[in-house]
Short mmCIF file of C-alpha atoms in Angstrom, two decimals:
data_model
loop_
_atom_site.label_atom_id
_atom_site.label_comp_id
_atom_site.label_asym_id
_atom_site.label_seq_id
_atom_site.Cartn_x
_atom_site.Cartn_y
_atom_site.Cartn_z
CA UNK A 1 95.59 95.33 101.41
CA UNK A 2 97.05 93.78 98.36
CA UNK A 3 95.31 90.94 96.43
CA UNK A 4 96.91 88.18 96.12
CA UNK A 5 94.42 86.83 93.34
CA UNK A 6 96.61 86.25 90.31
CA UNK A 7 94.14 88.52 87.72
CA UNK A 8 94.80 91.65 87.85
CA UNK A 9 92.29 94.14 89.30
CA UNK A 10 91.74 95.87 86.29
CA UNK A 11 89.56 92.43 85.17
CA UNK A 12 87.75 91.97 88.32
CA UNK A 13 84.41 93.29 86.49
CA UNK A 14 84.55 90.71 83.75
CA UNK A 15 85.43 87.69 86.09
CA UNK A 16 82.59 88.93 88.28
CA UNK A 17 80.08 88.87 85.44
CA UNK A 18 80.89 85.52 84.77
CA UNK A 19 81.04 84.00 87.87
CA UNK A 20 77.38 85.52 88.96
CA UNK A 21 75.97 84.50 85.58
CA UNK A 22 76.94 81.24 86.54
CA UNK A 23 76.73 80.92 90.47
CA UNK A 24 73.03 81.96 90.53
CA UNK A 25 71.88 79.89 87.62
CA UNK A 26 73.39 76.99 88.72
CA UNK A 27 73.45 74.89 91.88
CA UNK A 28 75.32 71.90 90.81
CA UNK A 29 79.41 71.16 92.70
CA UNK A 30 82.51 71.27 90.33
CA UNK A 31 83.88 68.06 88.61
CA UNK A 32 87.32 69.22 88.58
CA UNK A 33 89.06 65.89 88.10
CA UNK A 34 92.91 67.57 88.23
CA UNK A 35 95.86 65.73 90.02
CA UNK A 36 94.98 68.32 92.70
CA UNK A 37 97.61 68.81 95.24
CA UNK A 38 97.66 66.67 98.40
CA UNK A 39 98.25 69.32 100.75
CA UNK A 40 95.49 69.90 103.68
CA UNK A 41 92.91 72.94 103.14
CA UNK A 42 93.48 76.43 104.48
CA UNK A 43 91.20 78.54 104.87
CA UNK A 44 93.28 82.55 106.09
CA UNK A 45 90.50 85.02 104.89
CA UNK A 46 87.48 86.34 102.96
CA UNK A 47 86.97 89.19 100.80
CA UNK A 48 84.08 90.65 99.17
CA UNK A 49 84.49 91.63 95.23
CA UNK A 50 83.03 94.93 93.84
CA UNK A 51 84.39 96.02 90.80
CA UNK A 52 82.27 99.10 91.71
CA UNK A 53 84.26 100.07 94.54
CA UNK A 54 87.42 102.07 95.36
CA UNK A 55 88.35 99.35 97.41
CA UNK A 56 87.73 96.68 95.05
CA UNK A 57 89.09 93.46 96.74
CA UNK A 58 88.80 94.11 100.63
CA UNK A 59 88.49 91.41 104.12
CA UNK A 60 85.14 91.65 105.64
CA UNK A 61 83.76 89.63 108.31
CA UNK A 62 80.23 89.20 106.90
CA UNK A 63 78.57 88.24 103.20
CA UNK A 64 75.69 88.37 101.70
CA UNK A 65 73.27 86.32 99.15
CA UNK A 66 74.51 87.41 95.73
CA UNK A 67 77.67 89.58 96.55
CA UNK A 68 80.90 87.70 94.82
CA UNK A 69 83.38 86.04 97.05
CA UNK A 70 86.97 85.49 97.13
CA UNK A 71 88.54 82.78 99.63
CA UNK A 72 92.01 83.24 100.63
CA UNK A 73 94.06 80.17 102.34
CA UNK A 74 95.86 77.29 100.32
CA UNK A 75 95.61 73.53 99.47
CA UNK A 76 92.31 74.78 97.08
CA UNK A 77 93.79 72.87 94.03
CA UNK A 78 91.65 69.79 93.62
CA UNK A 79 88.84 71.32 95.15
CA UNK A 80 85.48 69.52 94.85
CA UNK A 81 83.18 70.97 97.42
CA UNK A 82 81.66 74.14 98.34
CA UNK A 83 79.37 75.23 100.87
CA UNK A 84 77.89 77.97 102.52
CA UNK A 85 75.68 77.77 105.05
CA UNK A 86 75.47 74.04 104.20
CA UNK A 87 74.28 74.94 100.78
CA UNK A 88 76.21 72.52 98.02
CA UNK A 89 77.50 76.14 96.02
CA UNK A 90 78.38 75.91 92.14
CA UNK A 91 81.98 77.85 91.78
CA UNK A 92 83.77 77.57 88.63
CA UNK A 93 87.42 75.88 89.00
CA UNK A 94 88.91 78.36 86.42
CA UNK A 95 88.40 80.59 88.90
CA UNK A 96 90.60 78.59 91.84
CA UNK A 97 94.26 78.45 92.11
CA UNK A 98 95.78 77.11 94.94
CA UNK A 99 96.15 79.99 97.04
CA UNK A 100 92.96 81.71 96.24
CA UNK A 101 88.86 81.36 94.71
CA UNK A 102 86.35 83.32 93.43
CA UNK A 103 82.28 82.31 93.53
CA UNK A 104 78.89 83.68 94.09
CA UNK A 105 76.99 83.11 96.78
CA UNK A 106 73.90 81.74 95.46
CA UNK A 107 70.61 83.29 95.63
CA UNK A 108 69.19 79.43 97.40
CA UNK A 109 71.33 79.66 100.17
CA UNK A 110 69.61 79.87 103.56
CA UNK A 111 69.70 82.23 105.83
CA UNK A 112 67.78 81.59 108.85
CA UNK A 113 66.35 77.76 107.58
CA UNK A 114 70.36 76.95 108.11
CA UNK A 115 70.78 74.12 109.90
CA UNK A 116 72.77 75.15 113.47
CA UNK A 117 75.76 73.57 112.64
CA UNK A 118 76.53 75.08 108.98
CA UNK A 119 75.13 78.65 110.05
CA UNK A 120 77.46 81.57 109.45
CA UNK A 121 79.85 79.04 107.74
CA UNK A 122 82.25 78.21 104.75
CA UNK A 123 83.36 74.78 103.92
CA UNK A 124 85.85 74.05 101.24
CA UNK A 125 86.38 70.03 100.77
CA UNK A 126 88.58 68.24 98.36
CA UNK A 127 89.83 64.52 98.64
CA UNK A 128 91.31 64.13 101.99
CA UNK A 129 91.03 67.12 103.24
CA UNK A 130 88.14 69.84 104.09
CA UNK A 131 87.87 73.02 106.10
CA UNK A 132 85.31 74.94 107.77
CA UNK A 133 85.67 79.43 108.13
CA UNK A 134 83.60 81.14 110.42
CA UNK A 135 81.77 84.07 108.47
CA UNK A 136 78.27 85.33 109.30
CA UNK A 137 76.46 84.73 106.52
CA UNK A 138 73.43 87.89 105.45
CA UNK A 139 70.82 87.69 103.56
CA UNK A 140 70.82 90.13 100.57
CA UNK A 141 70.50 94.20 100.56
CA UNK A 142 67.46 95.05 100.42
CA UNK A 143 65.94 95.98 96.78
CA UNK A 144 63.42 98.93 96.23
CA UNK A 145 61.39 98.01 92.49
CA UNK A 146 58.50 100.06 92.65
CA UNK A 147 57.40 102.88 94.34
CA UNK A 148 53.19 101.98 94.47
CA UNK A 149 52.77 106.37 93.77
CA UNK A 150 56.32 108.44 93.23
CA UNK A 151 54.10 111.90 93.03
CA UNK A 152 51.72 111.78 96.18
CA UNK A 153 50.81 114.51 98.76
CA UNK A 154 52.46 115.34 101.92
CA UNK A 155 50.68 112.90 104.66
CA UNK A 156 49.41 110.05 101.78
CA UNK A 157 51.08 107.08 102.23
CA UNK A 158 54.25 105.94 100.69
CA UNK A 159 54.51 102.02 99.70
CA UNK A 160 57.30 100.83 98.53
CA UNK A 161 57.64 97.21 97.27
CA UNK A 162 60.59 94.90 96.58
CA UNK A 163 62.77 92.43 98.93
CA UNK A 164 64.26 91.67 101.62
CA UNK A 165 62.43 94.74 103.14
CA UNK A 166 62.14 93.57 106.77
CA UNK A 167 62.14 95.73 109.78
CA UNK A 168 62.58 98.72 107.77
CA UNK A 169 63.98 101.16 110.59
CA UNK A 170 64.49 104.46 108.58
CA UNK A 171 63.37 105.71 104.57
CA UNK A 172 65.76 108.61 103.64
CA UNK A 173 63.60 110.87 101.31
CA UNK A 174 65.16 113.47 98.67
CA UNK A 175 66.39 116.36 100.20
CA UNK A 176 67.85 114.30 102.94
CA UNK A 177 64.53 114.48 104.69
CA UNK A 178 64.63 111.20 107.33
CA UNK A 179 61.90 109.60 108.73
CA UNK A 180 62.45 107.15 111.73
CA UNK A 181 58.88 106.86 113.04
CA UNK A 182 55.22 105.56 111.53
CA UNK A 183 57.13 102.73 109.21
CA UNK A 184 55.34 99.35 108.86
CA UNK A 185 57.10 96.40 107.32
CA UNK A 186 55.69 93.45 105.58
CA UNK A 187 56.59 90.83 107.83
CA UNK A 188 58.16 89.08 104.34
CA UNK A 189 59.83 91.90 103.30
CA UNK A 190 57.33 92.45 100.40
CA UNK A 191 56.85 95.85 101.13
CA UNK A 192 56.50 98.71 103.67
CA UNK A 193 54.78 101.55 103.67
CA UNK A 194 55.81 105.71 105.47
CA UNK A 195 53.60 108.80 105.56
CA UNK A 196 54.82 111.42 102.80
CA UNK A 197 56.69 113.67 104.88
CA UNK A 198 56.97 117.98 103.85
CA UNK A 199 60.09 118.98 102.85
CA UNK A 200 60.88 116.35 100.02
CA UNK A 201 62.88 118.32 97.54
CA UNK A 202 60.82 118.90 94.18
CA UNK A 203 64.09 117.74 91.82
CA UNK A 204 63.46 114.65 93.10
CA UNK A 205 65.46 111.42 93.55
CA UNK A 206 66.15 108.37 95.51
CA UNK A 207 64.46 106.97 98.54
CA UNK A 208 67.17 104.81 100.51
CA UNK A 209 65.76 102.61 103.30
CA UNK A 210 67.36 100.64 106.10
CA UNK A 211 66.11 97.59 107.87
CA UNK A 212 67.26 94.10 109.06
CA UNK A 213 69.42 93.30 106.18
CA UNK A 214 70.74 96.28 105.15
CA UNK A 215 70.49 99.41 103.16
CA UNK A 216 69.02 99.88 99.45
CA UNK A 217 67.80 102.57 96.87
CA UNK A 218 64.59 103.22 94.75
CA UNK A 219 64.99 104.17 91.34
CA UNK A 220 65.68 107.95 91.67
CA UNK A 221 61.95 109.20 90.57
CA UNK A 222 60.71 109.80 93.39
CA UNK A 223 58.88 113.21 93.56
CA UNK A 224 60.74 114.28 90.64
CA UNK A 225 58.38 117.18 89.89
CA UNK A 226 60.90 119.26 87.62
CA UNK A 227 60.21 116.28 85.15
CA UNK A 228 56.28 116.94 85.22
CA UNK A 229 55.17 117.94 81.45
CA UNK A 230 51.16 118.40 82.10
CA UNK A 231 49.83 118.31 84.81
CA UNK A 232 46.51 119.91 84.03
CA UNK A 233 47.20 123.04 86.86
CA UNK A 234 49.40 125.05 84.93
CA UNK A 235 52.60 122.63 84.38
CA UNK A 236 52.92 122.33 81.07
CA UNK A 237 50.58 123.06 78.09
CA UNK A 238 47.30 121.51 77.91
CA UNK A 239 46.64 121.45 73.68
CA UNK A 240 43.32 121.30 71.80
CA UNK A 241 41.93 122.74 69.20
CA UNK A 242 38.20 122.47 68.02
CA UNK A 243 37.55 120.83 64.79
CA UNK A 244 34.68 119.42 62.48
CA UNK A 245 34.04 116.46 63.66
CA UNK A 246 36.94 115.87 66.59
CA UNK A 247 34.34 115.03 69.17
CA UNK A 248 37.32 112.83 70.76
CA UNK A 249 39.60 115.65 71.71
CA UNK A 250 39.92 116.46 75.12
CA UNK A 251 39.02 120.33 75.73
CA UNK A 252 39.60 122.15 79.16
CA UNK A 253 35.96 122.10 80.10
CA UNK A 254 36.17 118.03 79.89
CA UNK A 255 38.57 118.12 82.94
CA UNK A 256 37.45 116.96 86.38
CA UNK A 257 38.96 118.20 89.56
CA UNK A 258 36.57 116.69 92.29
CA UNK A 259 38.57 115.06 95.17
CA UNK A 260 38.72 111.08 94.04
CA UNK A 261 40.79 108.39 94.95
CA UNK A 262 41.19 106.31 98.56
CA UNK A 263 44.99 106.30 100.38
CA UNK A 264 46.47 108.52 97.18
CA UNK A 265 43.87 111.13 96.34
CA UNK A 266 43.28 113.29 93.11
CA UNK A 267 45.81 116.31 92.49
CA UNK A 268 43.84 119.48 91.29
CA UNK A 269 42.40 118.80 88.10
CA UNK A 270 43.36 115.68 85.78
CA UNK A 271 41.83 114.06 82.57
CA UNK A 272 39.28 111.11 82.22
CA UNK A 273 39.94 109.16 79.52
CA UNK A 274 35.89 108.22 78.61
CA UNK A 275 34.54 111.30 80.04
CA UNK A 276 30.74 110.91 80.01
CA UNK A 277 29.78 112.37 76.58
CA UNK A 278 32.21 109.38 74.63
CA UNK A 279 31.02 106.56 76.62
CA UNK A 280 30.72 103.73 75.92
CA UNK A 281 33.61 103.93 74.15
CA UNK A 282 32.30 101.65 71.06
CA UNK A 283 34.42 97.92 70.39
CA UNK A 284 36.81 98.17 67.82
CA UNK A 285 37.28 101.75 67.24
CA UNK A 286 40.29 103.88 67.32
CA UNK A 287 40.82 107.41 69.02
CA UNK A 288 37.76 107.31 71.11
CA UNK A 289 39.64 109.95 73.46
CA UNK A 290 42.55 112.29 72.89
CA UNK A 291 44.54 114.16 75.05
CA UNK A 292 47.41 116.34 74.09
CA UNK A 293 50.79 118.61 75.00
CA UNK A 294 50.84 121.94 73.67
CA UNK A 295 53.41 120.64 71.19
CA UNK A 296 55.76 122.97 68.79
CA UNK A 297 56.72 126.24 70.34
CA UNK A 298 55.85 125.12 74.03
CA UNK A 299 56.89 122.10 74.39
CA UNK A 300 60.99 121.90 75.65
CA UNK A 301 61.75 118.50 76.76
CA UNK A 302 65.51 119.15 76.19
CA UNK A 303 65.85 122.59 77.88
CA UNK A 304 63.48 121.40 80.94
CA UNK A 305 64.64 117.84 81.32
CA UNK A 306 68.78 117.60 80.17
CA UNK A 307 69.90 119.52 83.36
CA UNK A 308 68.83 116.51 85.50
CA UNK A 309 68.68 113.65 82.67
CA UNK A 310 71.81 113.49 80.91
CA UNK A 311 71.18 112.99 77.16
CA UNK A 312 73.37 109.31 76.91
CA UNK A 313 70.94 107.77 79.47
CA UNK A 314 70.43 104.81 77.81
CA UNK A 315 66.49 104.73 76.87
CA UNK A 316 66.00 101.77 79.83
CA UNK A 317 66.79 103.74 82.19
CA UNK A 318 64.30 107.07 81.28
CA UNK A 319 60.54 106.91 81.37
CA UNK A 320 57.46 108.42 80.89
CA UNK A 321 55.79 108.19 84.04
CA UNK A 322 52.02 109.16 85.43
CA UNK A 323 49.55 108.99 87.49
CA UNK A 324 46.35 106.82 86.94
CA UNK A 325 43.03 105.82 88.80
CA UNK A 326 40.80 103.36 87.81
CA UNK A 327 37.51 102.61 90.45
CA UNK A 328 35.99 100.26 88.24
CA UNK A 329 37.20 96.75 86.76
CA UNK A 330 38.88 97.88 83.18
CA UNK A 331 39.23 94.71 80.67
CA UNK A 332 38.90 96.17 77.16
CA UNK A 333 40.73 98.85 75.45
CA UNK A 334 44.05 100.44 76.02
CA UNK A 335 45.86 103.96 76.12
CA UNK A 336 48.15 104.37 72.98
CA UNK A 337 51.48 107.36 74.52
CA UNK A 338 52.65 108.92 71.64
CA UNK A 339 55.81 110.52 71.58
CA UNK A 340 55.05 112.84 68.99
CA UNK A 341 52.14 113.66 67.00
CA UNK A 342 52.37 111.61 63.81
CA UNK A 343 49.58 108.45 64.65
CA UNK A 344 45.99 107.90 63.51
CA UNK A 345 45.56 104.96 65.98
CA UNK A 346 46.07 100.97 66.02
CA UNK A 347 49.62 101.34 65.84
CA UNK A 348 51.90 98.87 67.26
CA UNK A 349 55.28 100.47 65.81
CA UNK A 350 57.44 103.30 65.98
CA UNK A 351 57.27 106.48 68.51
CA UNK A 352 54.73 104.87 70.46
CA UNK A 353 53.70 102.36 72.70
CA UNK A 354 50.41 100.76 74.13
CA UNK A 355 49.40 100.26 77.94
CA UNK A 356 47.34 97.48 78.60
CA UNK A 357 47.29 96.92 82.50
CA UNK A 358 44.61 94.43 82.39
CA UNK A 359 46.65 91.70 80.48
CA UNK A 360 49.10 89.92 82.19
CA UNK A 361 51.41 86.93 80.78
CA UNK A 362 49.25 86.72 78.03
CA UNK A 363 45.60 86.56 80.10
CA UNK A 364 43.10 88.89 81.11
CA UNK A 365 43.38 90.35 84.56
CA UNK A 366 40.67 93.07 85.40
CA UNK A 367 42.68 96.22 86.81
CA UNK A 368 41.34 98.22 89.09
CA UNK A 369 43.15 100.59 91.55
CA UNK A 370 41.45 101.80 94.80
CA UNK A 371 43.50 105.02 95.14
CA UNK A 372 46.10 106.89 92.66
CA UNK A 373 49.32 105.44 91.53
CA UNK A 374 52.04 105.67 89.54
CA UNK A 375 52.75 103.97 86.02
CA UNK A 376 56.32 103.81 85.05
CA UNK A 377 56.91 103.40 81.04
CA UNK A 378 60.79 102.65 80.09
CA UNK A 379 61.33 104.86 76.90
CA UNK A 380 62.72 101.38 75.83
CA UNK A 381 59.07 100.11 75.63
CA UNK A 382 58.65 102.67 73.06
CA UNK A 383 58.25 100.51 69.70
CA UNK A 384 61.00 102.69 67.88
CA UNK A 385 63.30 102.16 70.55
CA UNK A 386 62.57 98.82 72.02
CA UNK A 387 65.01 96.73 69.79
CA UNK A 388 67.94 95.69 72.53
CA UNK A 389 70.47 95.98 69.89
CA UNK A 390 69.52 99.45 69.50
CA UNK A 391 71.92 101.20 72.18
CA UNK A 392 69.40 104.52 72.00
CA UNK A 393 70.12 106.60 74.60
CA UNK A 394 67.51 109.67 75.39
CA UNK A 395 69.13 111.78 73.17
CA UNK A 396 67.42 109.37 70.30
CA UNK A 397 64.04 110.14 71.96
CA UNK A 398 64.54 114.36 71.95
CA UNK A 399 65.82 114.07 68.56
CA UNK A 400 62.26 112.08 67.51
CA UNK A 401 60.44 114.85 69.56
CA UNK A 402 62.39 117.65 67.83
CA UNK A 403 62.66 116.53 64.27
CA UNK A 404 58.68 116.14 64.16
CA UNK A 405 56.18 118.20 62.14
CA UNK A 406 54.56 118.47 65.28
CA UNK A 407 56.09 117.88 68.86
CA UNK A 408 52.18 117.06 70.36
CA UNK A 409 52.87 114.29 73.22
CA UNK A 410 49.57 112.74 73.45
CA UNK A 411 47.58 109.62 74.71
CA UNK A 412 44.77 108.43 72.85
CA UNK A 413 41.75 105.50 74.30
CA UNK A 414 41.40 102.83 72.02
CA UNK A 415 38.97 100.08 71.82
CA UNK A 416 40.47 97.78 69.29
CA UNK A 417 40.79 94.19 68.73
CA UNK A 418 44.49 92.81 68.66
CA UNK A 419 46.39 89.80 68.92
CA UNK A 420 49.06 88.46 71.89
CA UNK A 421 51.87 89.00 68.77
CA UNK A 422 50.89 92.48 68.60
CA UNK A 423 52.14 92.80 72.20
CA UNK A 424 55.00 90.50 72.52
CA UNK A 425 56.40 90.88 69.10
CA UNK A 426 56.58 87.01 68.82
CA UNK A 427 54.81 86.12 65.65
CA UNK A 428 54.04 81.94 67.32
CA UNK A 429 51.77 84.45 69.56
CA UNK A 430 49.37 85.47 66.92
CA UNK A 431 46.85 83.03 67.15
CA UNK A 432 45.99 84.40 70.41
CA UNK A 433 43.35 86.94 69.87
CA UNK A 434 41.93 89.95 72.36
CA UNK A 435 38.00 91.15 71.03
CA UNK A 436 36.93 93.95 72.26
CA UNK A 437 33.61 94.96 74.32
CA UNK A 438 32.30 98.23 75.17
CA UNK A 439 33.90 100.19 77.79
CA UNK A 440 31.90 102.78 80.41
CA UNK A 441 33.88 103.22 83.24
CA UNK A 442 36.30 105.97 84.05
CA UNK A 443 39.98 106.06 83.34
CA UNK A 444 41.58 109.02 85.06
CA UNK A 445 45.28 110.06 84.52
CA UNK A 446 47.81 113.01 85.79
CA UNK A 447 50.90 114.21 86.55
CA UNK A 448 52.35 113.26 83.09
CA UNK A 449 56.26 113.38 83.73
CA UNK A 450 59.66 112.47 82.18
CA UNK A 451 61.97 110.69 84.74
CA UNK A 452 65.23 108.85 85.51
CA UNK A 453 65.13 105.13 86.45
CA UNK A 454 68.87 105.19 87.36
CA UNK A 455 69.35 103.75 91.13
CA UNK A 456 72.29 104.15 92.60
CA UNK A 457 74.40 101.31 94.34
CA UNK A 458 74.82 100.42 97.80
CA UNK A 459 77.52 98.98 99.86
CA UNK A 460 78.00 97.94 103.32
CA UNK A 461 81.43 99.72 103.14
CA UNK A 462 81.86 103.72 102.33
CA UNK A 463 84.24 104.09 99.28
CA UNK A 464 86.40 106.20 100.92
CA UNK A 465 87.65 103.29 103.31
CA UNK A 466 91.06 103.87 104.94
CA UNK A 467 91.69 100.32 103.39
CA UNK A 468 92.83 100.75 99.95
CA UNK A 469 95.43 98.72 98.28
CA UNK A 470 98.68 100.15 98.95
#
């Protein structure tokens, strides 16, 4: 099928950027006030827009919430109007000739709410003249955000949050390892939640579910256990030395390894943060705990991680990920990741990066987790590479690693006072201050892994359609 748009293909992606940026941030109609044409409204065809595609510009018979639009027909110069589903639909009249239109189709529009006379409709109107195309009208693909633990055993449960995840039929897990059975769905497509199943391939990946409106992806982490670094059982090196006076290192004989947890349960052994000889961990003190990599020698991010993680992933889109389990309400202190071993503690700068779970939009929220799960770090939350201008890719982050005295990964406990600023990097936020209290409850972590936060795109059409342009 050849488009009969009159861009060019070749600057679909850039019109589509625009006209989303637009459609879904605004709701308001066009004032085109042109010496539109006269001539009565056509409406001939529909196709969806996906600069991502082979098949780029193709007729369907069905759209959905946020996918980009192009109406075929004529008589669309001097058009005023847009709706879908009823919904009054910004589209941008640059984007209109007479023959042709591009818009989004706004994240407001309803779905099932639709009154029964605009469902599974477009209507174009103009002065003097209007028309109405049948289309059925979807709600969007479904979207996989978080995965509640990416690492769990074989019969735990897997929950899986994000939208539009209603009637979830089928969950696809690495290794092509389908599950059909045991799935229950949030009746608001808030979640749903699967048995781990055996078989899941250990490089990891994707899990790709299918429900009522559609397909959709998880960021491909998911049991990614070639990316584990220390996991306390022989994967990777557990470092520690014994010093005068480092009381606050970690040493194998602090390790635990009795079964914990409710739902997602404790993996061999694993670390507690404030085992029982450092507690309470005193207010306003740094390094109260430290827990280290083997470092130098052992360490080999790039040979263990670069077959899977290509080194120009931007930083957004790797992360440090683990495994954590709190029973008891945690609202002071936080664990400082460092990315190499070069930090004496109350840093908020460079290879590093504090995790405070407990604050949230700038209040205190006790956290408290009833089984294991999974915390997901961006490498872009990393001080040194947070700045968005940056355009760090991982290879910035193995090049920190490898041109370091000493390659140590480590997380330290600290107990000190800081200030909102300190977190969001707005200075107007430093009048907000955190004081600390003493802290005697148990912070477990494990499974300490690298991973990729890629997720790969789905379409209602396979790109290998029989349909391409001629």
């Amino acid at each position: 099928m050849k488009s009969i748009f009159p861009y060019k293909n070749l600057h679909v992606l850039s019109l589509i950027v625009g006209v989303v940026i637009a459609a879904l941030g605004l709701t308001a109609c066009s004032d085109d006030d042109s010496s539109g044409s006269k001539s009565p409204i056509k409406i001939t065809g529909v196709c969806l827009e996906d600069a991502t595609s082979s098949v780029p510009d193709r007729l369907v018979d069905f759209i959905r919430i946020g996918q980009v639009i192009r109406v075929e027909g004529s008589g669309f110069t001097g058009l005023k109007r847009l709706y879908v589903n009823g919904y009054n639909t910004y589209f941008n009249p640059a984007y209109v000739s007479d023959g042709s239109m591009l818009f989004a189709v706004a994240k407001a529009t309803p779905i099932v709410e639709a009154e029964p006379e605009d469902r599974n409709t477009i209507r174009l109107a103009k002065d003097g003249s209007e028309a109405t195309y049948s289309i059925e009208v979807r709600a969007a693909s479904p979207t996989l955000t978080q995965v509640l633990n990416t690492l769990p055993k074989v019969g735990e449960p897997v929950t899986v949050y994000g939208e539009g995840l209603v009637e979830i039929e089928s969950v696809t897990f690495p290794g092509n390892v389908v599950i059909t059975d045991g799935i229950v769905s949030d009746k608001d497509g808030e979640y749903f939640t699967v048995a781990m199943p055996a078989g899941v391939s250990e490089e990891g990946g994707s899990l790709f579910a299918i429900g009522a409106n559609g397909g959709g992806y998880s960021p491909a982490y998911f049991n990614f256990k070639k990316g584990v670094i220390l996991d306390f059982d022989g994967m990777g090196g557990h470092g520690f030395w014994q010093a005068e006076g480092s009381v606050s290192m970690i040493m194998d004989e602090d390790l635990e390894s009795a079964l914990v947890g409710k739902g997602n349960t404790s993996q061999g052994n694993y670390v507690n943060h404030l085992p029982a000889r450092l507690k309470p961990a005193e207010k306003g003190k740094t390094r109260i705990s430290e827990i280290w990599t083997a470092g130098s020698g052992v360490d080999d991010w790039r040979g263990q991680l670069t077959p899977y993680i290509p080194t120009n992933t931007p930083v957004n889109q790797v992360a440090f990920q683990f495994d954590i389990y709190v029973p008891e309400a945690w609202t002071s202190g936080y664990l400082k990741i460092c990315l190499i071993n070069s930090f004496s503690g109350c840093e908020w700068s460079g290879a590093t990066y504090n995790y405070i779970p407990w604050l949230v939009d700038g209040e205190i929220v006790p956290f408290q987790t009833e089984g294991w799960q999974t915390v997901t770090i961006p490498f872009s939350y990393f001080y040194a590479f947070s700045d968005p201008e940056g355009e760090f890719t991982f290879e910035d982050v193995l090049e920190t690693r490898e041109n370091a005295t000493y390659e140590n990964f480590e997380i330290y406990f600290e107990n000190t006072n800081f200030t909102l600023a300190n977190v969001t990097g707005n200075s107007a936020d430093s009048e907000v201050e955190f004081d600390t209290s003493e802290v005697s409850i148990d912070i477990y972590s494990d499974n300490w892994r690298v991973v990729s936060l890629e997720t790969p795109s789905y379409s209602d059409f396979p790109d290998n359609d029989e349909d391409d342009e001629e």
